[in-house]
Amino acid sequence: MPELGAAELLAGAIVVSLNAYVLLAGADFGGGVWDLLATGPRRARQRELIAHAIGPVWEANHVWLILVVVLLFTCFPAVFSRLAIALHIPLTLVLVGIVLRGSAFTFRSYGGEDAPTQRRWGRVFAVASLVTPLVLGICVGAIAAGRVVPPSGAGFAADYLHPWLSPFTVSVGVFTLALFAFIAAVYLTLEAADPDVREDFRRRALWAGAAVFGVALTTLLLAWEAAPLVWQGLITSPRALPLQFLTGVAATVALWALWRRRYTLARAAAAAQVTCILWGWALAQFPWLLPPTLDIRGAAAPAITLKLTLGALGLGALVLFPALYYLFRVFKSRPY
Amino acid sequence: MSDLLAARTQMALSLGFHILFAVVGIGMPLLMVAAERRWLLRKDPIDLELAKRWSKGTAILFAVGAVSGTVLSFELGLLWPGFMEMAGPLIGMPFSLEGFAFFTEAIFLGIYLYGWDRISPRAHLLAGVLVAGSGVLSGIFVVIANAWMNTPTGFDLVDGVPVNIDPIRALLNPAAFQQTLHMTLAAYAATGFAVAGIHAFLLLRDPLNAFHRRALALGLLVGAPAALLQPLSGDISARNVAQYQPAKLAAMEALFETRAGAPLILGGWPDMETRTVRWGIEIPYGLSLMAHHDPRAVVTGLDRIPRDEWPNVPIVHVAFQVMVGIGTVMAAVAAWALWLLVRRRDPAECRPLLIALAASAPLGFVAIEAGWTVTEVGRQPWVIHGVLRTSEAVTPMPGLTYTLLGFTLLYLFLGIVVAWLLYSQIIRSPRHQEWNRVYTPTVGGPHA
Ligand code: HDD
Ligand code: HEM
Ligand code: HEM
C-alpha cells in the first residue's frame, strides 16, 4: 500500500462528502421517488410526510455535492476538467434535474394550498427526483468503467456519448436510484408517527431492498466485462474484500430489521450498507481517480494548495458539525 | 452562433440570473433580523408579521439561488475547463471557504424558516443573524475569486503554466478589497431600495397602513446608508481599475486616446469607426480627477492597447454610464430620505419621496447587472486578465447553442414563476383591518 499523503487524504475527503451526500441528499431524492409512486388510501398523507421530512434539511444536504465539486477542482483540477468535457451532456442533465427538483419543491411549499398548484409542482418535483439520481449514477458508472478520457476527435458520438452510454453505466444509474429509494423508505419509517403510513413505507423499503439486491447483481455481472479494473478490485483486492463482506452483513441486517419492525436498527444498517458500497467502489479503484489514466498523485494540485485546503476543511468542520448536529436535533428528534 | 459565443452568453445568463437571487440572499436576512429584533423588544405584531412574510419570500428566492448557484459551480467546468484547470489550485481556497459559508447559511435558514415554534425566540433570532452573516461571507468569497480573475497574483507564469503558486497571495489580490466592499454595499442598497420601493408604492395607494410604513422604514434603514456610501466605494474601485486594468478603464470611459487632463464623458455612444464619442457630455479634467485624483494626470487610452485586446467598447461604456447614473440617483434619493429623518419628519408622509422611492425600486438590481457587465465584458478577451484568453479556456464540446437555448428557456420559466409567486403570495397587503388605521385613527380620512 502506498503511503498516505495530503493528496490521498483529500481524495478521501471527497469520498466522505460524497458519502454524506448519498446518505442525506440521496434520501431526499428517494423521497421524491416515493412521492411519484404514492398510492393507496393514504396517498396524501405519504406525500405530506415526505415533504415534511425534506423541507428543513434539503438545502443543507445539497451543499455536500457542492463541496465535492469544489474539492475536485481545487485539488484535482485535471480530473474536474476531464469529467466536465467527457460527461458534459449527463452533467448538464443532472443540473437541469437539480434546478427543477429544488425549485418545484419550494414552489409547492409556498405556492398556495390549492390542489392544481400542489399537483403540478409535485409532479415536477417527483419526476426530477427520479431522473437526477439515475443520471448521476450513470456518471459514476462512466468513471468506474474507465470511459472518461480526453476527446480523441473521432466524432461527436465517440467523444461525448460513448463515455457514458453503455449497459453497465445505465445499470449503475438504476442501482443508484434503487439505493436512494431504499434508504428514503427506511428513513421514512422512522419519521412517520402514524402507524399505517409507517407500515406503507416498511413495505416499500422491503421491495426497494429486494430491487437493490437484484440490480446490484446485474451491475456486478456487467462490471466483469465493462469495468475490469473495478471488478478486479471488488473481487480480489484485499482492501475491498472486507467491505464486500460488510456490505452483505449490513444489507441482511437491514432487511431483517425491517421485517421485524426494528426501525432504528434498520436505519443504521441501511446507512452502513450504502456507506460500504460507496467505499467499496472507492477502494476498488484506488489509487485511480479516472481509471486507467489519472491517479491521485498524478492529478493532484501543487502541495501548497493541498495543505491549505486541508486547513480550510479542518476549520470548516469545526463550524459545520456542531451546526449540522443542531439542525438534525431540532427537526429529527421526534416523528411527525 | 459560434460555440465560444454560446458559452459566453450562457455564462452571462447564468451569472446574471444567479446574482439577482444571491443579492436577495445577502440583503433580506438583515431585514428579517431587524424586524424580528424589533418584535422581541417591543412586541408589536406588525414586526412579527413582517419577519414571517419576508422569510417566506426569502425561502422561495433562496431555493432558486441555491439551485442556480449549483449550476454555476458545474458550469465553470462544463463551459471553461481550461480556465478551471489553471485557476482551480489558485482560487479553490475561497471557493472551499464559500462552501462552508453555504453550509452555515443553508442550515440556519432551515432552522429559521421551519423553527418558529421549535426553538426559543432568542435562538431563532440568532439563527437569523447567522444566516445574514454567512450570506455576506459567501458573497465575499466568490467575489474574491472574481477579483483574482481581474488582477491575478500569487504565481509565476512559465511557458503558459502557473508555477510557484501561492493561494494566499491570490486571495489577497489587489482588487479583492475594492470589489467585495462594492458588492456587499450593492446587495444592501439593492434589497433595501427594492423593499422600501415596493412598500412606498403600496403606501401611495393605502397611505395609512402601518404595516407598509414599518416596512418602508426598515427598507430605508438597510438601503439608504449603503446607497450613500456606494459612490465612494465606486470611486475606490475606479482608481483600482485605472491602475491594474487600463484597457477596462479606457473602455468604460470610451477614451480612445491617451492624454493628460482627460475629460469625463457622460453618456454618449462610442463610434468605433471614427474613434469618437457621439452625443456625450464632457466634463473637463473629470476622468483624470476620478482615476488618479489629479486633474493633470495622464490616463491610458485604447491607443496604447493592442487592437486584439480591446473589450467591446460600446457595451462597457454604456453599462458603466447606466451604473453610475443609477448610483447618483439612488444616493440622491437616500440623502433626501435621511434629510427628512434628520428634520424629524416621517418619510411616509412625503408623497414626492414615496413616488421617487417607488420608481427606484428596481434600480439597484439594474445597476448590479450593469456593474457586472462592466467588470466581465470589460475584462475580455481575457478570462484571467493578461494570462488566459477566453477562447483558450472554452470547452471543445460542440453544439453549445442547444444547451444555451435550454437554459434560457429554463431560467425564463423560473423567473416568471418566481415573479408570480412573489406577487401573489408575499406582496399583498395583510388582511388585518386594524393595522390599516394604526397611525392616524381619524374616521373619514381620504380613504375611509
Ligand atoms: C447597487 C448597485 C451599484 C451602484 C449604485 C454602483 N455600482 Fe459599481 N458595481 C456594482 C454595483 C453598483 C457591482 C454590480 O456590484 C460591481 C460589479 C463587480 C463588482 O465588484 O461590483 C460594480 C463594479 C464597478 C466597477 C468595476 C470594478 C472592476 O471591474 O473591478 C467600477 C469602477 C464601479 N462599479 C464604479 C461605480 C461608481 C463610480 C458608482 C457611482 C455611483 C457605482 N459604481 C455605483
Ligand atoms: C458575485 C457573484 C456571486 C455572489 C454575490 C453570490 C452569492 C451567493 C449567495 C448569497 C448564495 C446563497 C443562496 C441565496 O441566498 O440565494 C449563493 C448561492 C450559491 N452560489 Fe453564488 N454568488 C455569486 C456567484 C457565484 C458563482 C460564480 C458561483 C459558482 C461557483 C456560485 C455558486 C453558488 C452556489 C453553489 C450556491 C448554492 C449554495 C446553497 O445551496 O445554499 N455563486 N451565492
Ligand atoms: C454574479 C455576478 C456576475 C455576473 C452578473 C457576471 C457576468 C458575466 C458576464 C456578462 C460574462 C460574459 C462576458 C463576455 O464573455 O463578454 C461573464 C463571464 C464569466 N464570468 Fe462572470 N459575472 C459574475 C460573477 C462572476 C464570478 C464571481 C466568477 C468566478 C469566480 C465569474 C466567472 C466568469 C467566467 C469564468 C466567465 C467566462 C469567461 C469570460 O467570458 O471571461 N463571474 N460573467
mmCIF file of N, CA and C in Angstrom, chain A residues 152-235:
data_model
loop_
_atom_site.group_PDB
_atom_site.id
_atom_site.type_symbol
_atom_site.label_atom_id
_atom_site.label_comp_id
_atom_site.label_asym_id
_atom_site.label_seq_id
_atom_site.Cartn_x
_atom_site.Cartn_y
_atom_site.Cartn_z
ATOM 1 N N SER A 152 -10.946 12.345 -28.459
ATOM 2 C CA SER A 152 -9.932 11.908 -29.413
ATOM 3 C C SER A 152 -10.114 12.566 -30.767
ATOM 4 N N GLY A 153 -11.226 13.272 -30.943
ATOM 5 C CA GLY A 153 -11.505 13.872 -32.245
ATOM 6 C C GLY A 153 -12.138 12.893 -33.211
ATOM 7 N N ALA A 154 -12.597 11.764 -32.695
ATOM 8 C CA ALA A 154 -13.167 10.743 -33.577
ATOM 9 C C ALA A 154 -14.638 10.982 -33.868
ATOM 10 N N GLY A 155 -15.160 12.136 -33.484
ATOM 11 C CA GLY A 155 -16.566 12.402 -33.775
ATOM 12 C C GLY A 155 -17.358 12.614 -32.504
ATOM 13 N N PHE A 156 -18.536 13.221 -32.697
ATOM 14 C CA PHE A 156 -19.352 13.606 -31.558
ATOM 15 C C PHE A 156 -19.735 12.409 -30.694
ATOM 16 N N ALA A 157 -20.217 11.363 -31.347
ATOM 17 C CA ALA A 157 -20.698 10.212 -30.582
ATOM 18 C C ALA A 157 -19.561 9.578 -29.795
ATOM 19 N N ALA A 158 -18.405 9.433 -30.434
ATOM 20 C CA ALA A 158 -17.286 8.783 -29.765
ATOM 21 C C ALA A 158 -16.792 9.598 -28.576
ATOM 22 N N ASP A 159 -16.774 10.921 -28.741
ATOM 23 C CA ASP A 159 -16.201 11.754 -27.685
ATOM 24 C C ASP A 159 -17.187 12.120 -26.589
ATOM 25 N N TYR A 160 -18.453 12.297 -26.937
ATOM 26 C CA TYR A 160 -19.386 12.862 -25.958
ATOM 27 C C TYR A 160 -20.561 11.960 -25.589
ATOM 28 N N LEU A 161 -20.762 10.869 -26.312
ATOM 29 C CA LEU A 161 -21.831 9.942 -25.933
ATOM 30 C C LEU A 161 -21.250 8.639 -25.396
ATOM 31 N N HIS A 162 -20.260 8.128 -26.123
ATOM 32 C CA HIS A 162 -19.683 6.839 -25.742
ATOM 33 C C HIS A 162 -19.217 6.782 -24.292
ATOM 34 N N PRO A 163 -18.621 7.866 -23.742
ATOM 35 C CA PRO A 163 -18.121 7.765 -22.372
ATOM 36 C C PRO A 163 -19.177 7.332 -21.359
ATOM 37 N N TRP A 164 -20.419 7.685 -21.603
ATOM 38 C CA TRP A 164 -21.391 7.428 -20.531
ATOM 39 C C TRP A 164 -22.574 6.569 -20.941
ATOM 40 N N LEU A 165 -22.663 6.208 -22.212
ATOM 41 C CA LEU A 165 -23.808 5.411 -22.642
ATOM 42 C C LEU A 165 -23.401 3.971 -22.842
ATOM 43 N N SER A 166 -23.761 3.100 -21.916
ATOM 44 C CA SER A 166 -23.489 1.679 -22.104
ATOM 45 C C SER A 166 -24.395 0.919 -21.145
ATOM 46 N N PRO A 167 -24.581 -0.386 -21.371
ATOM 47 C CA PRO A 167 -25.435 -1.143 -20.430
ATOM 48 C C PRO A 167 -24.910 -1.038 -19.000
ATOM 49 N N PHE A 168 -23.592 -1.071 -18.840
ATOM 50 C CA PHE A 168 -23.045 -1.016 -17.491
ATOM 51 C C PHE A 168 -23.350 0.319 -16.824
ATOM 52 N N THR A 169 -23.067 1.437 -17.523
ATOM 53 C CA THR A 169 -23.286 2.739 -16.888
ATOM 54 C C THR A 169 -24.764 2.911 -16.535
ATOM 55 N N VAL A 170 -25.642 2.477 -17.440
ATOM 56 C CA VAL A 170 -27.067 2.624 -17.147
ATOM 57 C C VAL A 170 -27.451 1.769 -15.947
ATOM 58 N N SER A 171 -26.841 0.581 -15.841
ATOM 59 C CA SER A 171 -27.223 -0.247 -14.704
ATOM 60 C C SER A 171 -26.710 0.365 -13.396
ATOM 61 N N VAL A 172 -25.561 1.048 -13.435
ATOM 62 C CA VAL A 172 -25.127 1.760 -12.224
ATOM 63 C C VAL A 172 -26.124 2.871 -11.902
ATOM 64 N N GLY A 173 -26.655 3.515 -12.951
ATOM 65 C CA GLY A 173 -27.667 4.549 -12.731
ATOM 66 C C GLY A 173 -28.901 3.983 -12.042
ATOM 67 N N VAL A 174 -29.383 2.864 -12.543
ATOM 68 C CA VAL A 174 -30.576 2.261 -11.939
ATOM 69 C C VAL A 174 -30.275 1.820 -10.505
ATOM 70 N N PHE A 175 -29.073 1.307 -10.320
ATOM 71 C CA PHE A 175 -28.665 0.881 -8.979
ATOM 72 C C PHE A 175 -28.707 2.060 -8.005
ATOM 73 N N THR A 176 -28.157 3.192 -8.440
ATOM 74 C CA THR A 176 -28.168 4.389 -7.591
ATOM 75 C C THR A 176 -29.587 4.782 -7.227
ATOM 76 N N LEU A 177 -30.447 4.763 -8.230
ATOM 77 C CA LEU A 177 -31.840 5.138 -7.998
ATOM 78 C C LEU A 177 -32.482 4.200 -6.973
ATOM 79 N N ALA A 178 -32.259 2.894 -7.150
ATOM 80 C CA ALA A 178 -32.868 1.921 -6.234
ATOM 81 C C ALA A 178 -32.339 2.134 -4.813
ATOM 82 N N LEU A 179 -31.045 2.410 -4.726
ATOM 83 C CA LEU A 179 -30.422 2.617 -3.427
ATOM 84 C C LEU A 179 -31.014 3.844 -2.730
ATOM 85 N N PHE A 180 -31.162 4.926 -3.483
ATOM 86 C CA PHE A 180 -31.719 6.151 -2.893
ATOM 87 C C PHE A 180 -33.160 5.900 -2.433
ATOM 88 N N ALA A 181 -33.923 5.209 -3.263
ATOM 89 C CA ALA A 181 -35.310 4.936 -2.888
ATOM 90 C C ALA A 181 -35.354 4.061 -1.637
ATOM 91 N N PHE A 182 -34.432 3.111 -1.569
ATOM 92 C CA PHE A 182 -34.384 2.214 -0.418
ATOM 93 C C PHE A 182 -34.114 2.985 0.872
ATOM 94 N N ILE A 183 -33.030 3.787 0.896
ATOM 95 C CA ILE A 183 -32.752 4.477 2.161
ATOM 96 C C ILE A 183 -33.846 5.477 2.501
ATOM 97 N N ALA A 184 -34.440 6.101 1.485
ATOM 98 C CA ALA A 184 -35.524 7.045 1.791
ATOM 99 C C ALA A 184 -36.661 6.317 2.498
ATOM 100 N N ALA A 185 -37.046 5.169 1.968
ATOM 101 C CA ALA A 185 -38.170 4.448 2.574
ATOM 102 C C ALA A 185 -37.820 4.025 3.995
ATOM 103 N N VAL A 186 -36.566 3.585 4.195
ATOM 104 C CA VAL A 186 -36.169 3.169 5.539
ATOM 105 C C VAL A 186 -36.231 4.353 6.506
ATOM 106 N N TYR A 187 -35.675 5.493 6.089
ATOM 107 C CA TYR A 187 -35.718 6.665 6.987
ATOM 108 C C TYR A 187 -37.160 7.067 7.289
ATOM 109 N N LEU A 188 -38.021 6.982 6.256
ATOM 110 C CA LEU A 188 -39.393 7.469 6.442
ATOM 111 C C LEU A 188 -40.169 6.627 7.446
ATOM 112 N N THR A 189 -39.776 5.342 7.612
ATOM 113 C CA THR A 189 -40.457 4.551 8.638
ATOM 114 C C THR A 189 -40.244 5.183 10.011
ATOM 115 N N LEU A 190 -39.088 5.811 10.199
ATOM 116 C CA LEU A 190 -38.811 6.426 11.495
ATOM 117 C C LEU A 190 -39.438 7.802 11.623
ATOM 118 N N GLU A 191 -39.631 8.489 10.483
ATOM 119 C CA GLU A 191 -40.190 9.835 10.548
ATOM 120 C C GLU A 191 -41.696 9.786 10.817
ATOM 121 N N ALA A 192 -42.329 8.700 10.402
ATOM 122 C CA ALA A 192 -43.786 8.651 10.464
ATOM 123 C C ALA A 192 -44.256 8.381 11.888
ATOM 124 N N ALA A 193 -45.240 9.182 12.348
ATOM 125 C CA ALA A 193 -45.840 8.910 13.649
ATOM 126 C C ALA A 193 -47.055 8.006 13.471
ATOM 127 N N ASP A 194 -47.701 8.115 12.313
ATOM 128 C CA ASP A 194 -48.908 7.348 12.024
ATOM 129 C C ASP A 194 -48.530 5.905 11.675
ATOM 130 N N PRO A 195 -49.022 4.921 12.445
ATOM 131 C CA PRO A 195 -48.593 3.524 12.220
ATOM 132 C C PRO A 195 -48.932 3.004 10.827
ATOM 133 N N ASP A 196 -50.062 3.466 10.246
ATOM 134 C CA ASP A 196 -50.420 2.972 8.908
ATOM 135 C C ASP A 196 -49.426 3.458 7.858
ATOM 136 N N VAL A 197 -49.092 4.752 7.952
ATOM 137 C CA VAL A 197 -48.146 5.300 6.988
ATOM 138 C C VAL A 197 -46.791 4.627 7.176
ATOM 139 N N ARG A 198 -46.459 4.377 8.422
ATOM 140 C CA ARG A 198 -45.178 3.726 8.679
ATOM 141 C C ARG A 198 -45.154 2.340 8.028
ATOM 142 N N GLU A 199 -46.257 1.664 8.141
ATOM 143 C CA GLU A 199 -46.359 0.333 7.550
ATOM 144 C C GLU A 199 -46.226 0.425 6.022
ATOM 145 N N ASP A 200 -46.835 1.465 5.427
ATOM 146 C CA ASP A 200 -46.685 1.676 3.983
ATOM 147 C C ASP A 200 -45.218 1.736 3.606
ATOM 148 N N PHE A 201 -44.459 2.539 4.355
ATOM 149 C CA PHE A 201 -43.057 2.717 3.980
ATOM 150 C C PHE A 201 -42.228 1.495 4.329
ATOM 151 N N ARG A 202 -42.664 0.735 5.313
ATOM 152 C CA ARG A 202 -41.946 -0.503 5.603
ATOM 153 C C ARG A 202 -42.040 -1.448 4.392
ATOM 154 N N ARG A 203 -43.256 -1.564 3.865
ATOM 155 C CA ARG A 203 -43.424 -2.436 2.696
ATOM 156 C C ARG A 203 -42.603 -1.924 1.517
ATOM 157 N N ARG A 204 -42.623 -0.591 1.319
ATOM 158 C CA ARG A 204 -41.847 -0.027 0.218
ATOM 159 C C ARG A 204 -40.356 -0.275 0.415
ATOM 160 N N ALA A 205 -39.905 -0.153 1.650
ATOM 161 C CA ALA A 205 -38.487 -0.375 1.919
ATOM 162 C C ALA A 205 -38.104 -1.818 1.599
ATOM 163 N N LEU A 206 -38.965 -2.747 1.951
ATOM 164 C CA LEU A 206 -38.645 -4.160 1.679
ATOM 165 C C LEU A 206 -38.557 -4.413 0.174
ATOM 166 N N TRP A 207 -39.519 -3.882 -0.567
ATOM 167 C CA TRP A 207 -39.475 -4.047 -2.023
ATOM 168 C C TRP A 207 -38.215 -3.406 -2.610
ATOM 169 N N ALA A 208 -37.944 -2.186 -2.141
ATOM 170 C CA ALA A 208 -36.782 -1.489 -2.693
ATOM 171 C C ALA A 208 -35.506 -2.242 -2.346
ATOM 172 N N GLY A 209 -35.457 -2.823 -1.132
ATOM 173 C CA GLY A 209 -34.289 -3.611 -0.744
ATOM 174 C C GLY A 209 -34.084 -4.780 -1.696
ATOM 175 N N ALA A 210 -35.189 -5.427 -2.054
ATOM 176 C CA ALA A 210 -35.085 -6.546 -2.994
ATOM 177 C C ALA A 210 -34.579 -6.045 -4.347
ATOM 178 N N ALA A 211 -35.098 -4.881 -4.775
ATOM 179 C CA ALA A 211 -34.665 -4.326 -6.064
ATOM 180 C C ALA A 211 -33.173 -4.009 -6.033
ATOM 181 N N VAL A 212 -32.713 -3.425 -4.920
ATOM 182 C CA VAL A 212 -31.297 -3.109 -4.800
ATOM 183 C C VAL A 212 -30.470 -4.372 -5.008
ATOM 184 N N PHE A 213 -30.906 -5.441 -4.382
ATOM 185 C CA PHE A 213 -30.158 -6.693 -4.482
ATOM 186 C C PHE A 213 -30.097 -7.173 -5.927
ATOM 187 N N GLY A 214 -31.246 -7.157 -6.602
ATOM 188 C CA GLY A 214 -31.295 -7.612 -7.988
ATOM 189 C C GLY A 214 -30.416 -6.778 -8.913
ATOM 190 N N VAL A 215 -30.550 -5.457 -8.780
ATOM 191 C CA VAL A 215 -29.785 -4.585 -9.679
ATOM 192 C C VAL A 215 -28.292 -4.695 -9.362
ATOM 193 N N ALA A 216 -27.957 -4.863 -8.083
ATOM 194 C CA ALA A 216 -26.549 -4.987 -7.702
ATOM 195 C C ALA A 216 -25.926 -6.182 -8.414
ATOM 196 N N LEU A 217 -26.669 -7.273 -8.429
ATOM 197 C CA LEU A 217 -26.145 -8.480 -9.065
ATOM 198 C C LEU A 217 -25.917 -8.248 -10.557
ATOM 199 N N THR A 218 -26.900 -7.658 -11.223
ATOM 200 C CA THR A 218 -26.772 -7.358 -12.651
ATOM 201 C C THR A 218 -25.552 -6.475 -12.901
ATOM 202 N N THR A 219 -25.440 -5.429 -12.084
ATOM 203 C CA THR A 219 -24.343 -4.491 -12.279
ATOM 204 C C THR A 219 -23.007 -5.195 -12.130
ATOM 205 N N LEU A 220 -22.919 -6.044 -11.147
ATOM 206 C CA LEU A 220 -21.663 -6.747 -10.894
ATOM 207 C C LEU A 220 -21.307 -7.645 -12.082
ATOM 208 N N LEU A 221 -22.320 -8.327 -12.607
ATOM 209 C CA LEU A 221 -22.062 -9.186 -13.771
ATOM 210 C C LEU A 221 -21.580 -8.367 -14.955
ATOM 211 N N LEU A 222 -22.240 -7.223 -15.173
ATOM 212 C CA LEU A 222 -21.833 -6.365 -16.291
ATOM 213 C C LEU A 222 -20.433 -5.808 -16.061
ATOM 214 N N ALA A 223 -20.107 -5.557 -14.800
ATOM 215 C CA ALA A 223 -18.804 -4.954 -14.485
ATOM 216 C C ALA A 223 -17.662 -5.865 -14.916
ATOM 217 N N TRP A 224 -17.900 -7.155 -14.865
ATOM 218 C CA TRP A 224 -16.858 -8.112 -15.205
ATOM 219 C C TRP A 224 -16.233 -7.782 -16.547
ATOM 220 N N GLU A 225 -17.105 -7.421 -17.516
ATOM 221 C CA GLU A 225 -16.582 -7.087 -18.829
ATOM 222 C C GLU A 225 -16.349 -5.588 -19.000
ATOM 223 N N ALA A 226 -17.284 -4.775 -18.440
ATOM 224 C CA ALA A 226 -17.270 -3.338 -18.750
ATOM 225 C C ALA A 226 -16.294 -2.565 -17.885
ATOM 226 N N ALA A 227 -16.093 -2.991 -16.666
ATOM 227 C CA ALA A 227 -15.215 -2.235 -15.776
ATOM 228 C C ALA A 227 -14.216 -3.179 -15.128
ATOM 229 N N PRO A 228 -13.324 -3.737 -15.951
ATOM 230 C CA PRO A 228 -12.451 -4.808 -15.445
ATOM 231 C C PRO A 228 -11.635 -4.375 -14.235
ATOM 232 N N LEU A 229 -11.163 -3.110 -14.277
ATOM 233 C CA LEU A 229 -10.300 -2.681 -13.191
ATOM 234 C C LEU A 229 -11.061 -2.677 -11.869
ATOM 235 N N VAL A 230 -12.247 -2.107 -11.890
ATOM 236 C CA VAL A 230 -13.043 -2.052 -10.671
ATOM 237 C C VAL A 230 -13.499 -3.454 -10.271
ATOM 238 N N TRP A 231 -13.824 -4.259 -11.261
ATOM 239 C CA TRP A 231 -14.273 -5.618 -10.964
ATOM 240 C C TRP A 231 -13.185 -6.398 -10.253
ATOM 241 N N GLN A 232 -11.997 -6.308 -10.821
ATOM 242 C CA GLN A 232 -10.837 -6.938 -10.181
ATOM 243 C C GLN A 232 -10.712 -6.477 -8.740
ATOM 244 N N GLY A 233 -10.783 -5.150 -8.574
ATOM 245 C CA GLY A 233 -10.638 -4.581 -7.246
ATOM 246 C C GLY A 233 -11.702 -5.097 -6.296
ATOM 247 N N LEU A 234 -12.938 -5.154 -6.803
ATOM 248 C CA LEU A 234 -14.042 -5.577 -5.946
ATOM 249 C C LEU A 234 -13.891 -7.027 -5.527
ATOM 250 N N ILE A 235 -13.446 -7.848 -6.485
ATOM 251 C CA ILE A 235 -13.451 -9.288 -6.241
ATOM 252 C C ILE A 235 -12.186 -9.764 -5.543
#
